Coordinates of C-alpha atoms and ligand atoms in Angstrom, one line a residue:
X1 CA 2.8 -15.7 -25.0
X2 CA 0.9 -18.4 -27.0
X3 CA -1.9 -18.4 -24.5
X4 CA -2.2 -14.7 -24.4
X5 CA -2.3 -14.4 -28.2
X6 CA -4.8 -17.1 -28.5
X7 CA -7.0 -15.4 -25.9
X8 CA -6.6 -12.1 -27.8
X9 CA -7.6 -13.9 -31.0
X10 CA -10.6 -15.4 -29.3
X11 CA -11.5 -12.1 -27.8
X12 CA -11.2 -10.3 -31.1
X13 CA -13.4 -12.9 -32.8
X14 CA -15.9 -12.7 -29.9
X15 CA -15.9 -8.9 -30.2
X16 CA -16.4 -9.1 -34.0
X17 CA -19.2 -11.6 -33.6
X18 CA -20.9 -9.5 -30.9
X19 CA -20.6 -6.3 -32.9
X20 CA -22.2 -7.9 -35.9
X21 CA -24.9 -9.4 -33.7
X22 CA -25.7 -6.1 -32.0
X23 CA -25.8 -4.3 -35.4
X24 CA -28.3 -6.9 -36.7
X25 CA -30.4 -6.6 -33.6
X26 CA -30.3 -2.9 -33.4
X27 CA -30.9 -2.3 -37.1
X28 CA -34.3 -4.1 -36.7
X29 CA -35.4 -1.4 -34.2
X30 CA -37.3 1.4 -35.8
X31 CA -36.2 4.9 -35.1
X32 CA -32.9 3.8 -33.6
X33 CA -30.2 6.1 -34.9
X34 CA -27.3 6.0 -32.5
X35 CA -26.4 2.4 -32.8
X36 CA -23.3 2.5 -30.7
X37 CA -22.2 4.9 -28.1
X38 CA -18.6 5.6 -27.7
X39 CA -17.9 3.5 -24.7
X40 CA -20.7 1.0 -24.5
X41 CA -23.4 -0.8 -26.4
X42 CA -26.8 0.9 -26.2
X43 CA -29.9 -1.2 -25.9
X44 CA -33.1 -0.5 -27.7
X45 CA -34.5 1.9 -25.1
X46 CA -31.0 3.4 -24.4
X47 CA -31.3 2.0 -20.9
X48 CA -28.0 0.5 -19.9
X49 CA -28.0 -3.3 -19.4
X50 CA -28.6 -4.5 -15.9
X51 CA -28.6 -8.2 -16.4
X52 CA -25.3 -9.8 -15.6
X53 CA -24.8 -11.5 -18.9
X54 CA -25.6 -8.3 -20.8
X55 CA -23.2 -6.4 -18.6
X56 CA -20.5 -8.9 -19.3
X57 CA -21.1 -8.6 -23.1
X58 CA -21.0 -4.9 -22.8
X59 CA -17.5 -5.2 -21.3
X60 CA -16.4 -7.4 -24.1
X61 CA -17.6 -4.9 -26.6
X62 CA -15.3 -2.1 -25.3
X63 CA -12.8 -1.0 -27.9
X64 CA -9.5 -1.5 -26.0
X65 CA -5.8 -1.5 -26.8
X66 CA -5.3 -4.0 -24.0
X67 CA -7.8 -6.7 -23.1
X68 CA -10.4 -8.0 -20.7
X69 CA -10.3 -11.5 -19.2
X70 CA -12.9 -13.5 -17.3
X71 CA -11.3 -16.8 -16.8
X72 CA -8.3 -15.8 -14.6
X73 CA -10.2 -14.0 -12.0
X74 CA -8.9 -16.2 -9.2
X75 CA -5.6 -14.3 -9.7
X76 CA -7.2 -11.1 -8.4
X77 CA -9.4 -12.7 -5.8
X78 CA -7.1 -12.4 -2.8
X79 CA -4.2 -10.3 -1.5
X80 CA -1.0 -10.6 0.7
X81 CA -3.1 -10.7 3.8
X82 CA -4.5 -14.0 2.6
X83 CA -7.7 -13.7 4.6
X84 CA -10.2 -12.5 2.0
X85 CA -11.3 -14.4 -1.1
X86 CA -13.5 -12.2 -3.4
X87 CA -13.3 -12.9 -7.1
X88 CA -14.0 -10.0 -9.5
X89 CA -16.2 -10.5 -12.6
X90 CA -13.4 -9.5 -14.9
X91 CA -9.8 -8.3 -15.1
X92 CA -8.8 -5.4 -17.3
X93 CA -5.2 -5.6 -18.6
X94 CA -4.8 -2.0 -19.8
X95 CA -2.2 -1.1 -22.5
X96 CA -3.1 2.6 -22.3
X97 CA -4.6 5.3 -20.1
X98 CA -7.5 5.5 -22.5
X99 CA -8.3 1.8 -21.8
X100 CA -8.7 2.8 -18.2
X101 CA -10.7 5.9 -19.0
X102 CA -13.0 3.9 -21.4
X103 CA -13.7 1.3 -18.7
X104 CA -14.5 4.0 -16.1
X105 CA -16.8 5.9 -18.6
X106 CA -18.5 2.7 -19.5
X107 CA -19.3 1.8 -15.9
X108 CA -20.5 5.4 -15.3
X109 CA -22.7 4.9 -18.3
X110 CA -24.1 1.7 -16.8
X111 CA -24.9 3.9 -13.8
X112 CA -26.6 2.6 -10.7
X113 CA -28.3 -0.2 -12.6
X114 CA -25.1 -2.3 -12.3
X115 CA -23.2 -3.6 -9.3
X116 CA -19.9 -3.0 -11.1
X117 CA -17.1 -1.4 -9.1
X118 CA -13.5 -1.0 -10.0
X119 CA -10.3 -1.7 -8.0
X120 CA -6.9 -0.7 -9.4
X121 CA -4.5 -3.5 -8.4
X122 CA -0.8 -2.9 -7.9
X123 CA 0.8 -6.1 -6.7
X124 CA -2.1 -6.9 -4.3
X125 CA 0.1 -6.5 -1.2
X126 CA -2.8 -5.2 0.8
X127 CA -3.9 -7.0 3.9
X128 CA -7.7 -7.0 4.1
X129 CA -9.1 -7.0 0.6
X130 CA -8.4 -3.3 -0.2
X131 CA -7.4 -4.1 -3.8
X132 CA -10.3 -6.5 -4.4
X133 CA -13.6 -5.7 -6.3
X134 CA -16.1 -8.5 -5.7
X135 CA -17.9 -9.2 -9.0
X136 CA -16.5 -5.9 -10.3
X137 CA -13.5 -5.1 -12.5
X138 CA -10.0 -5.3 -11.3
X139 CA -7.5 -3.2 -13.3
X140 CA -4.1 -4.9 -13.4
X141 CA -1.9 -1.8 -13.3
X142 CA 1.3 -3.7 -14.0
X143 CA 0.0 -4.1 -17.6
X144 CA 0.2 -0.4 -18.1
X145 CA 3.7 0.0 -19.3
X146 CA 3.3 3.4 -20.7
X147 CA 5.3 5.6 -20.1
X148 CA 8.5 3.7 -19.8
X149 CA 10.6 4.8 -16.8
X150 CA 12.0 8.2 -18.0
X151 CA 14.6 10.0 -16.0
X152 CA 15.2 13.8 -16.1
X153 CA 18.5 15.0 -14.8
X154 CA 19.1 18.6 -13.8
X155 CA 18.9 20.7 -10.7
X156 CA 15.7 19.0 -9.5
X157 CA 15.9 15.6 -11.0
X158 CA 12.8 13.4 -11.3
X159 CA 11.5 10.3 -12.9
X160 CA 8.3 9.8 -14.8
X161 CA 6.8 6.3 -14.2
X162 CA 3.5 4.4 -14.8
X163 CA 1.2 4.0 -11.8
X164 CA 1.7 0.2 -12.0
X165 CA 5.5 0.4 -11.9
X166 CA 7.3 -1.3 -9.0
X167 CA 9.7 0.6 -6.9
X168 CA 12.5 -1.9 -7.3
X169 CA 12.4 -1.3 -11.1
X170 CA 12.5 2.4 -10.5
X171 CA 15.5 2.1 -8.3
X172 CA 17.4 -0.1 -10.7
X173 CA 16.8 2.3 -13.6
X174 CA 17.5 5.5 -11.7
X175 CA 20.8 4.1 -10.3
X176 CA 22.1 3.9 -13.9
X177 CA 22.0 7.7 -13.8
X178 CA 23.5 7.9 -10.3
X179 CA 20.1 9.0 -8.9
X180 CA 17.5 7.5 -6.6
X181 CA 14.1 8.3 -5.0
X182 CA 14.5 9.8 -1.6
X183 CA 11.8 8.2 0.5
X184 CA 11.1 4.4 0.6
X185 CA 9.2 1.6 2.0
X186 CA 11.0 -1.3 3.6
X187 CA 10.0 -3.6 0.8
X188 CA 10.4 -2.5 -2.9
X189 CA 8.2 -5.0 -4.7
X190 CA 5.3 -2.7 -4.2
X191 CA 3.8 -0.4 -6.9
X192 CA 3.8 3.4 -7.2
X193 CA 0.0 3.6 -7.3
X194 CA -0.3 1.2 -4.3
X195 CA 2.1 3.1 -1.9
X196 CA 1.0 6.6 -3.0
X197 CA -2.6 5.6 -2.2
X198 CA -1.4 4.9 1.3
X199 CA 1.7 6.9 2.2
X200 CA 4.9 4.9 1.8
X201 CA 6.7 5.1 5.1
X202 CA 10.2 3.9 6.1
X203 CA 13.3 5.0 7.9
X204 CA 13.8 8.0 5.6
X205 CA 10.4 9.5 6.4
X206 CA 11.6 11.5 9.4
X207 CA 13.8 13.5 6.9
X208 CA 11.8 13.6 3.6
X209 CA 8.3 12.7 4.7
X210 CA 6.6 9.6 3.3
X211 CA 6.6 8.8 -0.4
X212 CA 3.5 10.9 -0.9
X213 CA 5.5 14.0 -0.1
X214 CA 8.0 13.3 -2.8
X215 CA 5.8 13.5 -5.9
X216 CA 5.8 16.5 -8.3
X217 CA 2.9 15.5 -10.5
X218 CA 0.3 12.8 -11.2
X219 CA -1.9 11.8 -14.0
X220 CA -5.3 10.5 -12.8
X221 CA -8.3 8.8 -14.3
X222 CA -11.1 10.0 -12.0
X223 CA -14.2 8.0 -11.1
X224 CA -15.9 9.7 -13.9
X225 CA -13.4 8.5 -16.4
X226 CA -11.8 11.9 -17.0
X227 CA -8.0 12.0 -17.5
X228 CA -6.5 14.8 -15.4
X229 CA -2.9 16.0 -14.8
X230 CA -2.5 17.4 -11.4
X231 CA 0.2 18.8 -9.1
X232 CA 0.7 21.3 -6.2
X233 CA -0.2 24.1 -8.6
X234 CA -2.5 22.5 -11.1
X235 CA -5.7 20.8 -10.0
X236 CA -4.2 20.8 -6.6
X237 CA -7.3 19.5 -4.8
X238 CA -7.3 16.3 -6.9
X239 CA -3.5 16.0 -6.4
X240 CA -3.8 16.1 -2.6
X241 CA -7.0 14.0 -2.5
X242 CA -5.3 11.1 -4.3
X243 CA -2.1 11.2 -2.3
X244 CA -2.9 8.9 0.7
X245 CA -6.5 8.8 -0.6
X246 CA -6.9 5.0 -0.4
X247 CA -7.7 4.7 -4.1
X248 CA -11.0 6.6 -3.6
X249 CA -10.8 9.5 -6.0
X250 CA -9.0 8.2 -9.1
X251 CA -6.6 5.8 -10.6
X252 CA -2.9 6.9 -10.7
X253 CA -1.8 6.2 -14.2
X254 CA 1.4 8.2 -14.1
X255 CA 3.6 9.8 -11.4
X256 CA 6.6 12.2 -11.4
X257 CA 8.8 11.3 -8.5
X258 CA 11.6 13.5 -7.1
X259 CA 15.1 12.1 -7.1
X260 CA 18.5 12.8 -5.4
X261 CA 22.0 11.7 -6.1
X262 CA 22.6 8.2 -5.0
X263 CA 25.6 7.0 -3.0
X264 CA 27.0 3.6 -3.5
X265 CA 27.3 2.0 -0.1
X266 CA 25.6 2.1 3.3
X267 CA 27.0 1.7 6.8
X268 CA 24.3 -0.3 8.6
X269 CA 24.3 -0.3 12.4
X270 CA 22.3 -2.1 15.1
X271 CA 22.5 -1.5 18.8
X272 CA 20.4 -2.8 21.7
X273 CA 18.6 -1.3 24.7
X274 CA 16.9 -2.9 27.6
X275 CA 15.1 0.3 28.7
X276 CA 12.4 1.6 26.4
X277 CA 12.6 5.2 27.6
X278 CA 16.4 5.4 26.8
X279 CA 15.8 3.8 23.4
X280 CA 13.0 6.2 22.4
X281 CA 14.9 9.2 23.7
X282 CA 17.9 8.2 21.5
X283 CA 15.6 7.7 18.4
X284 CA 14.0 11.1 19.0
X285 CA 17.4 12.7 19.4
X286 CA 18.6 11.3 16.1
X287 CA 15.5 12.4 14.1
X288 CA 15.7 15.9 15.6
X289 CA 19.2 16.6 14.3
X290 CA 20.0 18.3 10.9
X291 CA 23.2 16.2 10.4
X292 CA 22.2 12.7 11.3
X293 CA 21.8 9.2 9.9
X294 CA 20.0 8.7 6.5
X295 CA 17.7 6.1 7.9
X296 CA 16.4 5.6 11.5
X297 CA 14.2 2.6 12.4
X298 CA 14.0 0.2 15.3
X299 CA 12.4 -3.0 16.4
X300 CA 11.3 -4.8 19.5
X301 CA 12.6 -8.2 20.6
X302 CA 10.4 -10.2 23.0
X303 CA 11.5 -13.4 24.6
X304 CA 14.2 -14.3 22.1
X305 CA 17.4 -16.1 23.0
X306 CA 20.6 -16.4 21.0
X307 CA 19.8 -13.2 19.2
X308 CA 23.2 -11.8 18.6
X309 CA 24.5 -15.1 17.3
X310 CA 21.8 -14.9 14.6
X311 CA 23.0 -11.5 13.6
X312 CA 26.6 -12.5 13.3
X313 CA 26.0 -14.0 9.8
X314 CA 25.5 -10.5 8.4
X315 CA 26.7 -8.1 11.1
X316 CA 30.1 -7.8 12.8
X317 CA 30.2 -7.0 16.5
X318 CA 32.4 -4.0 17.2
X319 CA 34.0 -5.9 20.1
X320 CA 33.6 -9.7 19.7
X321 CA 34.7 -10.5 23.3
X322 CA 32.3 -8.1 24.9
X323 CA 29.5 -9.1 22.5
X324 CA 29.8 -12.8 23.4
X325 CA 29.3 -11.9 27.1
X326 CA 25.9 -10.3 26.4
X327 CA 22.9 -12.6 27.2
X328 CA 19.5 -11.5 26.1
X329 CA 17.9 -14.2 28.5
X330 CA 14.4 -13.7 27.0
X331 CA 14.2 -10.0 28.2
X332 CA 12.3 -7.5 26.1
X333 CA 14.9 -5.6 24.2
X334 CA 14.8 -2.7 21.7
X335 CA 17.0 -2.5 18.7
X336 CA 17.9 0.8 17.1
X337 CA 18.7 0.4 13.4
X338 CA 20.5 3.2 11.6
X339 CA 22.1 3.7 8.3
X340 CA 24.6 6.2 6.8
X341 CA 25.0 6.3 3.0
X342 CA 28.5 6.8 1.6
X343 CA 30.8 6.5 -1.4
X344 CA 33.8 4.3 -0.8
X345 CA 36.3 7.1 -1.3
X346 CA 34.6 9.1 1.5
X347 CA 34.6 6.1 4.0
X348 CA 36.9 8.0 6.4
X349 CA 34.6 11.0 6.9
X350 CA 31.6 8.6 7.1
X351 CA 33.3 6.7 9.9
X352 CA 34.0 10.0 11.8
X353 CA 30.4 11.1 11.4
X354 CA 28.8 7.8 12.5
X355 CA 31.3 7.6 15.4
X356 CA 30.3 11.0 16.6
X357 CA 26.5 10.3 16.3
X358 CA 27.0 6.9 18.1
X359 CA 28.9 8.7 20.9
X360 CA 25.7 10.7 21.6
X361 CA 23.7 7.6 22.3
X362 CA 23.1 5.4 25.4
X363 CA 22.8 1.8 24.1
X364 CA 24.3 -1.2 25.8
X365 CA 28.0 -0.9 24.7
X366 CA 28.7 -4.5 24.0
X367 CA 25.8 -4.7 21.5
X368 CA 27.2 -2.5 18.7
X369 CA 27.0 -4.4 15.5
X370 CA 27.6 -3.1 11.9
X371 CA 27.9 -4.0 8.3
X372 CA 28.7 -2.3 5.0
X373 CA 26.6 -3.3 2.0
X374 CA 25.8 -1.8 -1.4
X375 CA 23.0 0.8 -1.3
X376 CA 20.6 -1.3 -3.5
X377 CA 21.2 -4.4 -1.3
X378 CA 20.2 -2.5 1.8
X379 CA 17.1 -1.0 0.2
X380 CA 16.0 -4.4 -1.2
X381 CA 16.7 -6.2 2.1
X382 CA 13.2 -7.6 2.6
X383 CA 13.3 -9.4 -0.7
X384 CA 16.0 -11.6 0.7
X385 CA 13.7 -12.6 3.6
X386 CA 10.9 -13.1 1.0
X387 CA 13.0 -15.6 -0.9
X388 CA 13.8 -17.6 2.2
X389 CA 10.1 -17.6 3.3
X390 CA 8.9 -18.6 -0.1
X391 CA 11.3 -21.5 -0.1
X392 CA 9.8 -22.7 3.1
X393 CA 6.2 -22.2 1.9
X394 CA 5.8 -19.4 4.5
X395 CA 5.2 -16.4 2.2
X396 CA 1.7 -17.1 1.0
X397 CA 0.2 -17.6 4.5
X398 CA -2.3 -15.3 6.3
X399 CA -0.7 -12.0 7.5
X400 CA -2.8 -10.5 10.3
X401 CA -0.7 -7.3 10.3
X402 CA -1.4 -4.3 12.4
X403 CA 0.1 -0.9 11.7
X404 CA -0.4 2.0 14.1
X405 CA 0.7 5.6 14.3
X406 CA 1.1 6.6 17.9
X407 CA 1.6 10.1 19.3
X408 CA 4.8 10.7 21.1
X409 CA 2.9 11.6 24.3
X410 CA 1.3 8.0 24.4
X411 CA 4.3 5.9 23.3
X412 CA 5.6 5.1 26.7
X413 CA 2.2 4.0 28.0
X414 CA 1.7 1.9 24.9
X415 CA 5.1 0.2 25.1
X416 CA 4.8 -0.6 28.8
X417 CA 1.5 -2.4 28.4
X418 CA 1.8 -3.9 24.9
X419 CA 5.5 -5.1 25.0
X420 CA 5.4 -6.3 28.6
X421 CA 1.9 -7.6 29.2
X422 CA -0.1 -8.1 26.0
X423 CA 2.6 -9.7 23.9
X424 CA 4.6 -12.5 25.3
X425 CA 6.8 -13.2 22.3
X426 CA 7.4 -12.1 18.7
X427 CA 8.7 -15.3 17.2
X428 CA 6.1 -15.1 14.5
X429 CA 7.3 -11.9 12.9
X430 CA 9.0 -8.5 13.5
X431 CA 7.6 -5.6 15.4
X432 CA 8.9 -2.3 14.0
X433 CA 9.0 0.9 16.0
X434 CA 10.4 4.3 15.0
X435 CA 9.5 8.0 15.3
X436 CA 8.9 10.4 12.5
X437 CA 8.9 14.2 12.5
X438 CA 5.6 15.5 11.1
X439 CA 6.9 19.0 10.6
X440 CA 8.6 17.6 7.5
X441 CA 5.3 16.1 6.2
X442 CA 2.8 17.8 4.0
X443 CA -0.5 18.1 5.9
X444 CA -2.6 18.6 2.7
X445 CA -2.7 15.0 1.6
X446 CA -5.5 12.6 2.5
X447 CA -3.3 10.7 5.0
X448 CA -4.6 10.7 8.5
X449 CA -1.9 11.0 11.3
X450 CA -1.9 11.7 15.0
X451 CA -2.1 15.4 15.9
X452 CA 1.4 15.8 17.3
X453 CA 4.7 16.8 15.7
X454 CA 6.4 13.5 16.6
X455 CA 4.6 10.2 16.3
X456 CA 5.7 6.6 16.1
X457 CA 5.0 4.0 13.5
X458 CA 4.5 0.7 15.2
X459 CA 4.1 -2.3 12.9
X460 CA 3.2 -5.8 14.1
X461 CA 4.0 -8.0 11.1
X462 CA 3.3 -11.7 12.1
X463 CA 2.7 -14.6 9.8
X464 CA 0.1 -17.1 10.8
X465 CA 1.4 -20.6 10.3
X466 CA -1.2 -22.8 8.6
X467 CA -2.4 -25.7 10.7
X468 CA -0.6 -24.5 13.8
X469 CA -2.1 -23.9 17.1
X470 CA -1.1 -21.5 19.9
X471 CA 0.8 -18.3 19.3
X472 CA 1.2 -18.8 15.5
X473 CA -2.4 -19.5 15.0
X474 CA -4.4 -16.9 12.9
X475 CA -7.2 -16.6 15.5
X476 CA -4.8 -16.1 18.3
X477 CA -2.9 -13.4 16.4
X478 CA -6.2 -11.6 15.5
X479 CA -7.3 -11.7 19.1
X480 CA -3.9 -10.2 20.1
X481 CA -4.4 -7.4 17.7
X482 CA -7.8 -6.8 19.1
X483 CA -6.4 -6.6 22.6
X484 CA -3.8 -4.0 21.5
X485 CA -6.6 -2.0 19.8
X486 CA -8.8 -2.2 22.9
X487 CA -6.0 -1.0 25.1
X488 CA -5.4 2.0 22.8
X489 CA -9.1 2.8 23.0
X490 CA -9.6 2.5 26.7
X491 CA -6.3 4.2 27.6
X492 CA -7.3 7.0 25.1
X493 CA -3.9 7.0 23.3
X494 CA -5.2 8.8 20.2
X495 CA -3.7 6.2 17.9
X496 CA -4.4 6.2 14.2
X497 CA -4.3 3.1 12.0
X498 CA -1.9 3.1 9.0
X499 CA -3.1 1.0 6.0
X500 CA -6.4 1.4 7.9
X501 CA -9.1 -1.2 7.8
X502 CA -12.6 -0.8 9.2
X503 CA -15.9 -2.6 8.7
X504 CA -18.4 0.3 9.2
X505 CA -18.6 3.9 7.9
X506 CA -19.0 5.0 11.5
X507 CA -15.5 3.7 12.3
X508 CA -14.2 5.5 9.1
X509 CA -15.8 8.7 10.3
X510 CA -14.0 8.4 13.6
X511 CA -10.7 7.6 11.8
X512 CA -11.0 10.8 9.7
X513 CA -12.4 13.0 12.5
X514 CA -12.9 16.6 11.4
X515 CA -11.5 15.7 7.9
X516 CA -14.4 13.3 7.1
X517 CA -16.6 16.1 5.6
X518 CA -13.8 17.1 3.2
X519 CA -13.0 13.5 2.3
X520 CA -16.6 12.6 1.5
X521 CA -17.2 15.8 -0.4
X522 CA -14.2 15.0 -2.5
X523 CA -15.5 11.5 -3.1
X524 CA -18.7 13.0 -4.3
X525 CA -16.8 15.3 -6.7
X526 CA -14.4 12.8 -8.2
X527 CA -16.2 9.5 -7.9
X528 CA -19.9 10.3 -7.5
X529 CA -21.1 6.8 -8.2
X530 CA -18.7 5.3 -5.7
X531 CA -17.2 3.0 -8.2
X532 CA -13.6 3.1 -7.0
X533 CA -11.7 0.9 -4.5
X534 CA -14.7 -0.8 -2.9
X535 CA -12.4 -3.1 -0.9
X536 CA -11.6 -0.2 1.4
X537 CA -15.2 -0.4 2.6
X538 CA -15.4 3.4 3.1
X539 CA -18.3 4.1 0.7
X540 CA -20.8 1.6 -0.7
X541 CA -22.1 1.7 -4.2
X542 CA -25.9 2.1 -4.2
X543 CA -27.5 0.3 -7.0
X544 CA -30.9 0.4 -8.6
X545 CA -32.0 -3.0 -9.8
X546 CA -34.9 -3.5 -12.1
X547 CA -37.2 -6.4 -11.6
X548 CA -40.5 -7.5 -13.0
X549 CA -43.1 -8.3 -10.4
X550 CA -44.7 -11.7 -10.7
X551 CA -47.2 -12.0 -13.5
X552 CA -49.5 -13.7 -11.0
X553 CA -50.0 -10.3 -9.4
X554 CA -52.0 -9.5 -12.6
X555 CA -49.9 -6.6 -14.0
X556 CA -46.3 -6.6 -14.9
X557 CA -44.6 -3.6 -13.5
X558 CA -41.0 -2.4 -13.6
X559 CA -40.0 -1.0 -10.3
X560 CA -36.7 0.3 -8.9
X561 CA -35.3 -0.9 -5.6
X562 CA -32.0 0.0 -4.0
X563 CA -29.6 -2.4 -2.4
X564 CA -26.2 -2.1 -1.2
X565 CA -23.7 -3.7 -3.6
X566 CA -21.1 -4.3 -1.0
X567 CA -23.2 -6.3 1.4
X568 CA -21.8 -9.0 -0.7
X569 CA -18.4 -8.3 0.8
X570 CA -18.1 -11.1 3.4
X571 CA -14.6 -11.9 4.6
X572 CA -13.5 -15.5 4.3
X573 CA -10.9 -16.7 6.7
X574 CA -8.6 -19.1 5.0
Ligands
LIG601 P1 -2.3 -2.9 -3.8 O1 -2.4 -3.7 -2.6 O2 -2.5 -3.6 -5.1 O3 -3.3 -1.7 -3.7 C1 -3.5 -1.0 -2.5 C2 -4.6 0.0 -2.6 O4 -4.3 1.0 -3.5 C3 -5.9 -0.6 -3.1 O5 -7.0 0.0 -2.6 C4 -5.9 -0.4 -4.6 O6 -7.2 -0.4 -5.2 C5 -5.2 1.0 -4.7 N1 -4.4 1.2 -5.8 C6 -3.4 0.3 -6.3 N2 -2.9 0.9 -7.4 C7 -3.5 2.1 -7.6 C8 -3.4 3.1 -8.6 N3 -2.5 3.0 -9.6 N4 -4.2 4.2 -8.5 C9 -5.0 4.3 -7.5 N5 -5.2 3.3 -6.6 C10 -4.4 2.3 -6.6 N6 4.0 0.1 3.4 C11 4.8 1.2 3.9 O7 4.3 2.3 3.9 N7 6.0 1.0 4.4 C12 6.6 -0.2 4.4 O8 7.8 -0.3 4.8 C13 5.9 -1.3 3.9 N8 6.5 -2.6 3.9 C14 5.7 -3.6 3.3 C15 6.3 -4.9 3.3 C16 5.7 -5.9 2.8 C17 6.3 -7.3 2.7 C18 4.3 -5.8 2.3 C19 3.6 -6.9 1.7 C20 3.7 -4.5 2.3 C21 4.4 -3.4 2.9 N9 3.9 -2.2 2.9 C22 4.6 -1.1 3.4 C23 2.4 -2.0 2.6 C24 2.2 -1.4 1.2 O9 2.5 0.0 1.2 C25 0.8 -1.7 0.8 O10 0.6 -3.1 0.8 C26 0.4 -1.0 -0.4 O11 -1.0 -1.4 -0.6 C27 1.2 -1.3 -1.7 O12 1.0 -2.6 -2.2 P2 0.6 -2.7 -3.8 O13 1.4 -1.8 -4.6 O14 0.6 -4.2 -4.0 O15 -0.9 -2.1 -3.8

């Protein structure tokens, strides 16, 4: 607190000094009437500043409820992926939507003379620099605490939250009213703006669609600095552009998220398969039923021994004697993970329903394990793993993750090659695999998915252990990802990346396919100067820099030249 207030005090003093200085300078200029524009400091010829120190001063001079800092930029220079290190020039800690709008308008006013770009930053859980803005402005969305979390009960309950709010806070707050969002991610310490810019996919998505399908309304600050409220019916083009829009069209400052009544407990079940086709048939069977589990996921186990003994700390085997006879022997196994929500007083009917659903499946009978835990404990399960990894210093390591959306027609070919030939173990992190039913997903959002009703999310989530060699080494894991991608391409599996990352616009065009035209037209409409989310590397800000030619060439001329701001974006492998 002390540090923050002293920084604010220093800032205010700096601001006051700068204003007095500017007024003195500007008042000496004949004919200058408009001393100060609303959002920036004008210079004598009304040409926006292009020199870095003037740009920095112009940022300081903005009239904000929050504040700008320049000395803690290392905090916004990297992300969870831990492979890119690109410090911004400044961090904006907004207190209001108008702070964000002022910043955007100011950068628009600076125009193409400045390199400045803007990245909204949730918790920086991106993997390849998507929330970074090299030498630009990072907006720390968590500082935007307005509005507080506000819950509206009624027939169609919903919650209004700030774009920087984290999902775990929303869950804790809505549970006080017996309500909960419907669609989740596996990890809840992510922000609303961050997951809505991607999709937000977890084991409930087969039923409710991803998180981007469960939003009633958004408030957006566009790339032009305009503040717009949008929904399915109002400014719908902006609404659908932003959902899954990779931060390209505007900053989500507020979201209205749909809720449902929350039950208190979950029955959490795991069963194993040794045959992929039986496993995937059962998963698809479960997601096609109306009355089914509330959550369906799965994961792959390659070359692991003593697996069931590891589970025993949190899951009980249905039949201990049978379970102890099961030996995984390093075989590739597939684990189906399902959950049924229930209230304790309805435990009997829950047991009947789950019993019936399980009787329709073909898993290895001795491998039925289950557990009953509170709803919030289940949803916040990855946080427990996070704490353990942090304690061992294994959370802030490079994460060369790869998330793929694979059409149902390709999944068997993919599984045969990748889980049996390309990967020889998964000791360095989980591999998730589960199908979703696209007929429940809204196709108007910016999210790109395979062109089939059912597709699988396959997530390779390894951690690279620093100073290791062999299979936990970053280079090894990156090469393995590349082998997976090469196989998908040569076998023409029509796979799409989730949380996509590409280096060239050509690759982005191929990711978007027919929808590229619409995506780029929308970019032009909502962020014409390509200021937003440069770390996605979809569009590059084109800048005009002014320079004076050498006096030795006899005349001093001001000439414009264009250069690509984001050629500066060079990955650094940590
Ligand atoms: P950031 O990484 O900070 O931002 C992501 C992108 O969105 C950036 O381009 C940023 O500029 C932009 N952005 C951020 N806030 C805003 C805003 N308010 N308005 C506009 N643009 C904004 N994803 C799933 O779908 N399902 C999962 O189960 C899942 N599990 C995960 C588990 C872990 C441990 C981790 C680390 C990530 C997981 N993710 C999952 C990925 C997650 O959805 C992304 O990392 C996502 O980017 C959210 O992280 P964030 O809120 O920190 O956003």
